[in-house]
Amino acid sequence: MTIYIGMIIAGILLFFILKSPYKYPYFVHYFDVSGKRKPQKEDLLDKFLNEGNFYLIEQHNEKVQNWKEDCQKKLEKGVLKNFRTKQYHKILNDDNAFQFVLTRQQTRYRQRNYIKSSYKVDSVDSQFSCSYLYIKNRNEQLKEINSECTLREYHSKNQRKLMTKELRKKIMTRDNYTCKLCGKYMPDEVGLHIDHIIPVSKGGKTIVSNLQVLCSKCNGHKSDMV
Ligand SMILES: [Zn+2]
């Protein structure tokens, strides 16, 4: 009997000694995609970066580097060096260090004492992961285009499709409903055009810095010249 107990205890001890002591530090960020029909993961990441969040990625990358250094130091000093080194390398996962989870809020109902009430639950829609270098590279590309839109939008063949109600409103407010060429004021929006400064046909993009308010007269003159 005591032999069995001894074996069980030894087994438990062995399990804890051989268990990997390493835990890779993942970065996890949640995107709320409630109400979005087909959320594009690259767009979500680009918008996150355009909002100036790259410093969070850099901070975390530093954390991973520090963690690696710590592990290396412990490996040098510790016992079971070869075994631990294998365990350490096994859990390294730089390619997927940055994890993004898309969540949706769902409304559910419960009934108690004939009273129906609603409550919200977050459910996971999907997730993706990438490396620090991938994000760094993307962030650099976004900076080159002044972080004005996502890379997909920038390279989209259909720039006109990217003109949204919100963007129109933004340009009208910025330009104070005033034609940038002749100064005509159009608060009722009649005859007001949102013009691509560099025309779409010449590679102009649907981004804030390439848009302006024009009146129909000036817009007409411009298209004549083009
Ligand atoms: Zn005008």
Coordinates of N, CA and C and ligand atoms in Angstrom, one line a residue:
M1 N 0.8 -1.2 0.0 CA 0.0 0.0 0.0 C 0.9 1.3 0.0
T2 N 1.8 1.3 0.9 CA 2.7 2.5 1.0 C 3.5 2.7 -0.3
I3 N 3.8 1.5 -0.9 CA 4.5 1.6 -2.2 C 3.7 2.4 -3.2
Y4 N 2.4 2.0 -3.3 CA 1.5 2.7 -4.2 C 1.4 4.2 -3.9
I5 N 1.2 4.6 -2.6 CA 1.2 6.0 -2.3 C 2.5 6.7 -2.7
G6 N 3.6 6.0 -2.4 CA 4.9 6.6 -2.8 C 5.0 6.8 -4.3
M7 N 4.5 5.8 -5.0 CA 4.6 5.9 -6.5 C 3.7 7.1 -7.0
I8 N 2.5 7.2 -6.4 CA 1.6 8.3 -6.8 C 2.3 9.7 -6.5
I9 N 2.8 9.8 -5.3 CA 3.5 11.1 -5.0 C 4.7 11.3 -5.9
A10 N 5.4 10.3 -6.2 CA 6.6 10.5 -7.1 C 6.1 10.9 -8.5
G11 N 5.0 10.3 -8.9 CA 4.4 10.6 -10.2 C 4.0 12.1 -10.2
I12 N 3.3 12.5 -9.2 CA 2.8 13.9 -9.1 C 4.0 14.9 -9.2
L13 N 5.1 14.5 -8.4 CA 6.3 15.4 -8.3 C 6.9 15.4 -9.7
L14 N 7.0 14.3 -10.3 CA 7.6 14.2 -11.7 C 6.9 15.1 -12.7
F15 N 5.5 15.0 -12.6 CA 4.7 15.7 -13.5 C 5.0 17.2 -13.3
F16 N 5.1 17.7 -12.1 CA 5.4 19.1 -11.9 C 6.8 19.5 -12.3
I17 N 7.7 18.6 -12.1 CA 9.1 18.9 -12.5 C 9.2 19.0 -14.0
L18 N 8.6 18.0 -14.7 CA 8.7 17.9 -16.1 C 7.8 18.9 -16.9
K19 N 6.8 19.4 -16.2 CA 5.9 20.3 -16.9 C 6.6 21.6 -17.4
S20 N 6.2 22.0 -18.5 CA 6.9 23.2 -19.1 C 6.7 24.4 -18.2
P21 N 7.7 25.1 -17.7 CA 7.5 26.3 -16.9 C 7.4 27.5 -17.7
Y22 N 7.3 27.4 -19.0 CA 7.3 28.6 -19.9 C 5.9 28.9 -20.4
K23 N 5.6 30.2 -20.4 CA 4.3 30.6 -21.0 C 4.6 31.8 -21.9
Y24 N 4.3 31.6 -23.2 CA 4.6 32.6 -24.1 C 3.7 33.8 -23.9
P25 N 4.2 35.0 -23.8 CA 3.4 36.2 -23.6 C 2.7 36.7 -24.9
Y26 N 1.5 36.3 -25.0 CA 0.7 36.8 -26.2 C 0.1 38.1 -26.0
F27 N -0.1 38.9 -27.1 CA -0.8 40.1 -27.0 C -2.2 39.8 -27.5
V28 N -3.2 40.3 -26.8 CA -4.6 40.0 -27.2 C -5.4 41.3 -27.2
H29 N -6.0 41.5 -28.4 CA -6.8 42.7 -28.5 C -8.2 42.3 -29.1
Y30 N -9.2 43.0 -28.6 CA -10.6 42.6 -29.0 C -11.1 43.7 -29.9
F31 N -11.7 43.3 -31.0 CA -12.4 44.3 -31.9 C -13.9 44.0 -31.8
D32 N -14.7 45.0 -31.5 CA -16.2 44.8 -31.4 C -16.7 45.0 -32.9
V33 N -17.2 44.0 -33.5 CA -17.7 44.1 -34.8 C -19.2 44.0 -34.9
S34 N -19.9 44.3 -33.8 CA -21.3 44.2 -33.8 C -21.9 45.1 -34.9
G35 N -22.8 44.5 -35.7 CA -23.5 45.3 -36.7 C -22.7 45.4 -38.0
K36 N -21.5 44.8 -38.1 CA -20.7 44.8 -39.3 C -20.9 43.5 -40.0
R37 N -21.3 43.5 -41.2 CA -21.7 42.3 -41.9 C -20.5 41.4 -42.2
K38 N -19.5 42.0 -42.9 CA -18.3 41.2 -43.3 C -17.1 42.0 -42.9
P39 N -16.7 41.9 -41.6 CA -15.6 42.7 -41.1 C -14.3 42.1 -41.8
Q40 N -13.5 43.0 -42.3 CA -12.2 42.6 -43.0 C -11.1 42.8 -41.9
K41 N -10.4 41.7 -41.7 CA -9.4 41.7 -40.6 C -8.3 42.8 -40.8
E42 N -7.9 42.9 -42.1 CA -6.8 43.9 -42.4 C -7.3 45.3 -42.1
D43 N -8.5 45.5 -42.5 CA -9.1 46.9 -42.3 C -9.1 47.2 -40.8
L44 N -9.5 46.2 -40.0 CA -9.6 46.4 -38.5 C -8.2 46.7 -38.0
L45 N -7.2 46.0 -38.4 CA -5.9 46.2 -37.9 C -5.4 47.6 -38.4
D46 N -5.6 47.9 -39.7 CA -5.2 49.2 -40.2 C -5.8 50.4 -39.4
K47 N -7.1 50.3 -39.1 CA -7.8 51.4 -38.4 C -7.2 51.5 -37.0
F48 N -7.0 50.3 -36.4 CA -6.3 50.3 -35.1 C -5.0 51.0 -35.1
L49 N -4.2 50.8 -36.1 CA -2.9 51.4 -36.3 C -3.1 52.9 -36.6
N50 N -4.0 53.2 -37.5 CA -4.3 54.6 -37.8 C -4.7 55.5 -36.6
E51 N -5.3 54.8 -35.6 CA -5.7 55.5 -34.4 C -4.5 55.8 -33.5
G52 N -3.3 55.4 -34.0 CA -2.1 55.7 -33.2 C -1.8 54.7 -32.1
N53 N -2.2 53.4 -32.4 CA -2.0 52.4 -31.3 C -0.8 51.5 -31.5
F54 N 0.1 51.9 -32.5 CA 1.3 51.1 -32.7 C 2.2 51.0 -31.5
Y55 N 2.1 52.1 -30.7 CA 3.0 52.0 -29.4 C 2.6 50.8 -28.5
L56 N 1.4 50.4 -28.5 CA 0.9 49.2 -27.8 C 1.6 48.0 -28.3
I57 N 1.8 47.9 -29.6 CA 2.4 46.8 -30.3 C 3.9 46.8 -29.9
E58 N 4.5 48.0 -30.0 CA 5.9 48.1 -29.6 C 6.2 47.7 -28.2
Q59 N 5.3 48.3 -27.3 CA 5.5 47.9 -25.9 C 5.4 46.4 -25.7
H60 N 4.5 45.8 -26.3 CA 4.4 44.4 -26.1 C 5.5 43.6 -26.7
N61 N 6.0 44.1 -27.8 CA 7.2 43.4 -28.4 C 8.4 43.5 -27.5
E62 N 8.5 44.6 -26.8 CA 9.6 44.8 -25.8 C 9.4 43.7 -24.7
K63 N 8.2 43.6 -24.3 CA 7.9 42.6 -23.2 C 8.3 41.2 -23.7
V64 N 8.0 40.9 -24.9 CA 8.4 39.5 -25.4 C 9.9 39.4 -25.4
Q65 N 10.6 40.4 -25.9 CA 12.1 40.4 -25.9 C 12.6 40.2 -24.5
N66 N 12.1 41.0 -23.5 CA 12.6 40.8 -22.1 C 12.3 39.4 -21.6
W67 N 11.1 38.9 -21.9 CA 10.8 37.6 -21.4 C 11.8 36.6 -22.0
K68 N 12.1 36.7 -23.3 CA 13.1 35.8 -23.9 C 14.4 35.9 -23.2
E69 N 14.9 37.1 -22.9 CA 16.1 37.2 -22.2 C 16.1 36.6 -20.9
D70 N 15.0 36.8 -20.2 CA 14.9 36.1 -18.8 C 15.0 34.6 -19.0
C71 N 14.3 34.1 -19.9 CA 14.3 32.6 -20.1 C 15.7 32.1 -20.4
Q72 N 16.4 32.9 -21.3 CA 17.7 32.5 -21.7 C 18.6 32.4 -20.4
K73 N 18.5 33.4 -19.6 CA 19.3 33.5 -18.4 C 19.0 32.3 -17.5
K74 N 17.8 32.0 -17.3 CA 17.4 30.9 -16.5 C 17.9 29.6 -17.0
L75 N 17.8 29.5 -18.4 CA 18.3 28.2 -19.0 C 19.8 28.0 -18.8
E76 N 20.5 29.1 -18.8 CA 22.0 29.0 -18.6 C 22.3 28.4 -17.3
K77 N 21.5 28.9 -16.3 CA 21.8 28.6 -14.9 C 21.2 27.3 -14.5
G78 N 20.0 27.0 -15.0 CA 19.2 25.9 -14.4 C 19.7 24.5 -14.7
V79 N 19.0 23.6 -14.0 CA 19.3 22.2 -14.3 C 18.4 21.7 -15.5
L80 N 18.6 20.5 -15.9 CA 17.8 19.9 -17.1 C 17.9 20.8 -18.3
K81 N 19.1 21.3 -18.5 CA 19.3 22.4 -19.6 C 18.7 22.0 -20.9
N82 N 19.1 20.8 -21.4 CA 18.7 20.4 -22.7 C 17.2 20.2 -22.8
F83 N 16.7 19.6 -21.8 CA 15.2 19.3 -21.7 C 14.4 20.6 -21.7
R84 N 14.9 21.5 -20.8 CA 14.2 22.9 -20.7 C 14.4 23.7 -22.0
T85 N 15.5 23.6 -22.6 CA 15.7 24.3 -23.9 C 14.7 23.9 -24.9
K86 N 14.5 22.6 -25.0 CA 13.5 22.0 -25.9 C 12.1 22.6 -25.6
Q87 N 11.8 22.5 -24.3 CA 10.5 23.0 -23.9 C 10.3 24.5 -24.3
Y88 N 11.4 25.2 -24.0 CA 11.3 26.7 -24.3 C 11.1 26.9 -25.8
H89 N 11.9 26.2 -26.7 CA 11.7 26.5 -28.1 C 10.4 26.0 -28.6
K90 N 9.8 25.0 -27.9 CA 8.5 24.5 -28.4 C 7.4 25.5 -28.2
I91 N 7.5 26.4 -27.2 CA 6.4 27.3 -27.0 C 6.6 28.7 -27.7
L92 N 7.8 28.9 -28.2 CA 8.0 30.2 -28.9 C 7.0 30.2 -30.1
N93 N 6.4 31.4 -30.3 CA 5.4 31.5 -31.3 C 5.4 32.9 -31.9
D94 N 6.5 33.4 -32.3 CA 6.6 34.8 -32.8 C 5.7 35.1 -33.9
D95 N 5.4 34.1 -34.8 CA 4.5 34.4 -35.9 C 3.1 34.7 -35.6
N96 N 2.7 34.2 -34.4 CA 1.3 34.5 -33.9 C 1.3 35.2 -32.6
A97 N 2.3 36.0 -32.3 CA 2.4 36.7 -31.0 C 1.3 37.7 -30.8
F98 N 0.8 38.2 -31.9 CA -0.3 39.3 -31.7 C -1.6 38.7 -32.2
Q99 N -2.5 38.6 -31.2 CA -3.8 37.9 -31.5 C -4.9 38.9 -31.4
F100 N -5.8 38.9 -32.4 CA -6.9 39.8 -32.4 C -8.2 39.0 -32.5
V101 N -9.1 39.3 -31.6 CA -10.4 38.6 -31.5 C -11.5 39.5 -31.9
L102 N -12.3 39.0 -32.8 CA -13.5 39.8 -33.3 C -14.7 39.3 -32.5
T103 N -15.3 40.3 -31.8 CA -16.5 39.9 -30.9 C -17.8 40.6 -31.4
R104 N -18.9 40.0 -31.2 CA -20.2 40.6 -31.5 C -21.0 40.6 -30.2
Q105 N -21.7 41.7 -30.0 CA -22.7 41.7 -28.9 C -24.0 41.1 -29.4
Q106 N -24.5 40.2 -28.6 CA -25.8 39.6 -29.0 C -26.8 39.9 -27.9
T107 N -28.0 40.1 -28.3 CA -29.1 40.3 -27.3 C -29.8 39.0 -27.0
R108 N -29.8 38.6 -25.8 CA -30.6 37.4 -25.5 C -31.7 37.7 -24.5
Y109 N -32.6 36.8 -24.4 CA -33.7 37.1 -23.5 C -33.9 36.0 -22.5
R110 N -34.4 36.4 -21.4 CA -34.7 35.4 -20.3 C -36.1 35.7 -19.7
Q111 N -36.7 34.7 -19.3 CA -38.1 34.9 -18.8 C -38.1 34.4 -17.4
R112 N -38.5 35.3 -16.5 CA -38.6 34.9 -15.1 C -39.9 35.5 -14.5
N113 N -40.7 34.7 -13.9 CA -42.0 35.2 -13.3 C -42.8 35.9 -14.4
Y114 N -42.9 35.4 -15.6 CA -43.7 36.0 -16.7 C -43.1 37.3 -17.2
I115 N -41.9 37.7 -16.7 CA -41.4 38.9 -17.2 C -40.2 38.6 -18.1
K116 N -40.2 39.1 -19.3 CA -39.2 38.9 -20.2 C -38.2 40.0 -20.1
S117 N -36.9 39.7 -20.0 CA -35.9 40.8 -20.0 C -34.8 40.4 -20.9
S118 N -34.1 41.5 -21.4 CA -33.0 41.2 -22.3 C -31.6 41.4 -21.6
Y119 N -30.7 40.7 -22.1 CA -29.3 41.0 -21.6 C -28.3 40.7 -22.8
K120 N -27.2 41.4 -22.7 CA -26.2 41.3 -23.8 C -25.1 40.3 -23.5
V121 N -24.7 39.5 -24.5 CA -23.6 38.6 -24.4 C -22.6 38.9 -25.5
D122 N -21.3 38.8 -25.2 CA -20.3 38.9 -26.2 C -20.0 37.6 -26.7
S123 N -20.0 37.4 -28.1 CA -19.6 36.1 -28.6 C -18.5 36.3 -29.6
V124 N -17.7 35.3 -29.7 CA -16.5 35.5 -30.6 C -16.9 35.1 -32.0
D125 N -16.6 36.1 -32.9 CA -17.0 35.9 -34.3 C -15.9 35.2 -35.0
S126 N -14.6 35.6 -34.9 CA -13.5 34.9 -35.4 C -12.2 35.6 -34.8
Q127 N -11.1 35.0 -35.2 CA -9.9 35.6 -34.7 C -8.7 35.4 -35.7
F128 N -7.7 36.3 -35.5 CA -6.5 36.1 -36.4 C -5.3 36.5 -35.6
S129 N -4.2 36.1 -36.1 CA -2.9 36.4 -35.4 C -1.8 36.8 -36.4
C130 N -0.9 37.5 -35.9 CA 0.3 37.9 -36.8 C 1.5 38.2 -36.0
S131 N 2.6 38.4 -36.7 CA 3.9 38.7 -36.1 C 4.1 40.2 -35.9
Y132 N 5.1 40.5 -35.0 CA 5.4 41.9 -34.8 C 5.9 42.5 -36.1
L133 N 6.7 41.8 -36.9 CA 7.2 42.4 -38.2 C 6.1 42.7 -39.2
Y134 N 5.1 41.8 -39.2 CA 4.0 42.1 -40.1 C 3.3 43.4 -39.8
I135 N 3.1 43.6 -38.5 CA 2.4 44.8 -38.1 C 3.2 46.0 -38.3
K136 N 4.5 45.9 -38.0 CA 5.4 47.0 -38.1 C 5.5 47.4 -39.6
N137 N 5.6 46.5 -40.5 CA 5.6 46.7 -41.9 C 4.3 47.5 -42.4
R138 N 3.2 47.0 -41.9 CA 1.9 47.6 -42.2 C 1.8 49.0 -41.7
N139 N 2.3 49.2 -40.5 CA 2.3 50.5 -39.9 C 3.1 51.5 -40.7
E140 N 4.3 51.0 -41.2 CA 5.1 51.9 -42.0 C 4.4 52.3 -43.3
Q141 N 3.8 51.3 -44.0 CA 3.0 51.6 -45.2 C 1.9 52.6 -45.0
L142 N 1.2 52.5 -43.8 CA 0.1 53.4 -43.5 C 0.7 54.8 -43.3
K143 N 1.8 54.9 -42.6 CA 2.4 56.2 -42.4 C 2.7 56.9 -43.7
E144 N 3.2 56.1 -44.7 CA 3.5 56.7 -46.0 C 2.3 57.3 -46.6
I145 N 1.1 56.9 -46.3 CA -0.1 57.5 -46.9 C -0.8 58.3 -45.8
N146 N 0.0 58.8 -44.8 CA -0.5 59.7 -43.7 C -1.6 59.1 -42.9
S147 N -1.7 57.8 -42.9 CA -2.7 57.1 -42.0 C -4.1 57.6 -42.3
E148 N -4.4 57.9 -43.6 CA -5.7 58.5 -43.9 C -6.7 57.5 -44.2
C149 N -6.3 56.3 -44.5 CA -7.3 55.2 -44.8 C -6.6 53.9 -44.6
T150 N -7.3 52.8 -44.9 CA -6.7 51.5 -44.7 C -5.9 51.2 -46.0
L151 N -5.0 50.2 -46.0 CA -4.2 49.9 -47.2 C -5.1 49.4 -48.3
R152 N -6.1 48.6 -47.9 CA -7.1 48.0 -48.9 C -7.8 49.1 -49.6
E153 N -8.3 50.1 -48.8 CA -9.0 51.3 -49.4 C -8.0 52.0 -50.4
Y154 N -6.8 52.2 -49.9 CA -5.8 53.0 -50.7 C -5.6 52.3 -52.1
H155 N -5.5 51.0 -52.1 CA -5.2 50.3 -53.3 C -6.4 49.9 -54.0
S156 N -7.6 50.2 -53.5 CA -8.8 49.8 -54.2 C -8.9 50.4 -55.6
K157 N -9.4 49.5 -56.5 CA -9.5 50.0 -57.9 C -10.7 50.9 -58.0
N158 N -11.7 50.7 -57.1 CA -12.9 51.5 -57.2 C -12.9 52.6 -56.1
Q159 N -12.2 53.7 -56.4 CA -12.1 54.8 -55.4 C -13.4 55.5 -55.2
R160 N -14.3 55.6 -56.3 CA -15.5 56.3 -56.1 C -16.5 55.6 -55.1
K161 N -16.3 54.3 -55.1 CA -17.2 53.6 -54.1 C -16.9 53.9 -52.7
L162 N -15.7 54.4 -52.4 CA -15.3 54.7 -51.1 C -15.9 56.0 -50.5
M163 N -16.5 56.8 -51.4 CA -17.2 58.0 -51.0 C -18.4 57.7 -50.2
T164 N -18.4 58.0 -48.9 CA -19.5 57.7 -48.0 C -20.2 59.0 -47.6
K165 N -21.4 58.8 -47.1 CA -22.1 60.0 -46.6 C -21.3 60.7 -45.5
E166 N -20.7 59.9 -44.6 CA -19.9 60.5 -43.5 C -18.7 61.3 -44.0
L167 N -18.1 60.8 -45.1 CA -16.9 61.4 -45.6 C -17.4 62.8 -46.3
R168 N -18.5 62.7 -47.0 CA -19.0 63.9 -47.7 C -19.2 65.0 -46.6
K169 N -19.9 64.6 -45.5 CA -20.2 65.5 -44.4 C -18.9 66.1 -43.8
K170 N -18.0 65.3 -43.7 CA -16.7 65.7 -43.1 C -16.0 66.8 -44.0
I171 N -16.1 66.6 -45.3 CA -15.4 67.5 -46.2 C -16.2 68.8 -46.2
M172 N -17.6 68.7 -46.2 CA -18.4 69.9 -46.3 C -18.2 70.7 -45.0
T173 N -18.1 70.1 -43.9 CA -17.9 70.8 -42.6 C -16.5 71.4 -42.6
R174 N -15.5 70.7 -43.1 CA -14.1 71.2 -43.1 C -14.1 72.5 -44.0
D175 N -14.7 72.4 -45.1 CA -14.6 73.5 -46.1 C -15.7 74.5 -45.9
N176 N -16.5 74.3 -44.8 CA -17.6 75.3 -44.5 C -18.5 75.6 -45.6
Y177 N -18.9 74.5 -46.3 CA -19.9 74.6 -47.4 C -19.6 75.7 -48.4
T178 N -18.3 75.9 -48.6 CA -17.8 77.0 -49.5 C -16.9 76.5 -50.6
C179 N -17.3 76.9 -51.8 CA -16.5 76.5 -53.0 C -15.0 76.9 -52.8
K180 N -14.1 76.0 -53.0 CA -12.7 76.3 -52.7 C -12.1 77.2 -53.8
L181 N -12.8 77.3 -55.0 CA -12.3 78.1 -56.1 C -12.9 79.5 -56.1
C182 N -14.2 79.6 -56.0 CA -14.8 80.9 -56.2 C -15.4 81.5 -54.9
G183 N -15.4 80.6 -53.8 CA -15.9 81.1 -52.5 C -17.4 81.2 -52.4
K184 N -18.1 80.5 -53.3 CA -19.6 80.5 -53.1 C -20.0 79.7 -51.9
Y185 N -20.9 80.2 -51.1 CA -21.3 79.6 -49.9 C -22.6 78.8 -50.2
M186 N -22.7 77.5 -49.9 CA -23.8 76.7 -50.2 C -24.3 75.9 -49.0
P187 N -24.9 76.7 -48.0 CA -25.3 76.0 -46.8 C -26.4 75.0 -47.0
D188 N -27.2 75.1 -48.0 CA -28.3 74.2 -48.3 C -27.8 73.0 -49.1
E189 N -26.6 73.0 -49.5 CA -25.9 71.9 -50.2 C -26.4 71.9 -51.7
V190 N -27.2 72.8 -52.1 CA -27.7 72.8 -53.5 C -26.5 73.1 -54.4
G191 N -26.2 72.3 -55.4 CA -25.1 72.5 -56.3 C -23.7 72.2 -55.8
L192 N -23.7 71.7 -54.5 CA -22.4 71.5 -53.9 C -21.8 70.1 -54.3
H193 N -20.6 70.2 -54.8 CA -19.9 68.9 -55.2 C -18.7 68.7 -54.3
I194 N -18.5 67.4 -54.1 CA -17.3 67.0 -53.5 C -16.3 66.5 -54.6
D195 N -15.2 67.3 -54.8 CA -14.3 67.1 -55.9 C -13.1 66.4 -55.5
H196 N -12.6 65.5 -56.3 CA -11.3 64.9 -56.1 C -10.2 65.9 -56.7
I197 N -9.3 66.4 -55.9 CA -8.4 67.4 -56.3 C -7.5 66.8 -57.4
I198 N -6.9 65.6 -57.1 CA -6.3 64.8 -58.2 C -7.4 63.9 -58.7
P199 N -7.8 64.0 -59.9 CA -9.0 63.1 -60.3 C -8.7 61.6 -60.2
V200 N -9.8 60.9 -59.9 CA -9.7 59.5 -59.8 C -9.0 58.9 -61.0
S201 N -9.3 59.4 -62.2 CA -8.8 58.9 -63.4 C -7.3 59.1 -63.5
K202 N -6.7 60.0 -62.7 CA -5.3 60.2 -62.7 C -4.7 59.6 -61.5
G203 N -5.4 58.7 -60.8 CA -4.8 58.0 -59.7 C -5.1 58.7 -58.3
G204 N -6.0 59.7 -58.4 CA -6.4 60.4 -57.1 C -7.2 59.4 -56.2
K205 N -7.0 59.6 -54.9 CA -7.6 58.7 -53.9 C -8.8 59.4 -53.2
T206 N -9.7 58.6 -52.7 CA -10.8 59.1 -52.0 C -10.4 59.3 -50.5
I207 N -9.6 60.3 -50.2 CA -9.1 60.5 -48.9 C -9.2 62.0 -48.6
V208 N -9.3 62.3 -47.3 CA -9.6 63.7 -46.9 C -8.7 64.7 -47.6
S209 N -7.4 64.4 -47.7 CA -6.5 65.4 -48.2 C -6.7 65.6 -49.7
N210 N -7.4 64.7 -50.4 CA -7.6 64.8 -51.8 C -9.0 65.3 -52.2
L211 N -9.7 65.8 -51.2 CA -11.1 66.1 -51.5 C -11.4 67.6 -51.2
Q212 N -12.3 68.2 -51.9 CA -12.6 69.6 -51.6 C -14.0 69.9 -52.1
V213 N -14.6 71.0 -51.6 CA -15.9 71.4 -52.0 C -15.8 72.3 -53.2
L214 N -16.6 72.0 -54.2 CA -16.7 73.0 -55.3 C -18.2 73.2 -55.6
C215 N -18.5 74.4 -56.3 CA -19.8 74.7 -56.7 C -20.0 74.0 -58.1
S216 N -21.2 73.9 -58.6 CA -21.4 73.2 -59.9 C -20.7 73.9 -61.0
K217 N -20.6 75.2 -61.0 CA -20.0 76.0 -62.0 C -18.5 75.7 -62.1
C218 N -17.8 75.8 -60.9 CA -16.4 75.5 -60.9 C -16.1 74.0 -61.2
N219 N -17.0 73.2 -60.7 CA -16.8 71.8 -61.0 C -16.9 71.5 -62.5
G220 N -17.8 72.2 -63.2 CA -18.0 72.0 -64.6 C -16.7 72.5 -65.3
H221 N -16.2 73.7 -64.9 CA -15.0 74.2 -65.6 C -13.8 73.2 -65.4
K222 N -13.7 72.6 -64.2 CA -12.6 71.7 -63.9 C -12.7 70.5 -64.8
S223 N -13.9 69.9 -65.0 CA -14.0 68.7 -65.8 C -13.8 69.1 -67.3
D224 N -14.1 70.3 -67.7 CA -13.8 70.7 -69.1 C -12.3 70.7 -69.3
M225 N -11.5 71.2 -68.3 CA -10.1 71.3 -68.4 C -9.5 69.9 -68.4
V226 N -10.0 69.0 -67.6 CA -9.5 67.6 -67.5 C -9.9 66.9 -68.8
Ligands
ZN1 ZN -17.2 77.9 -57.4

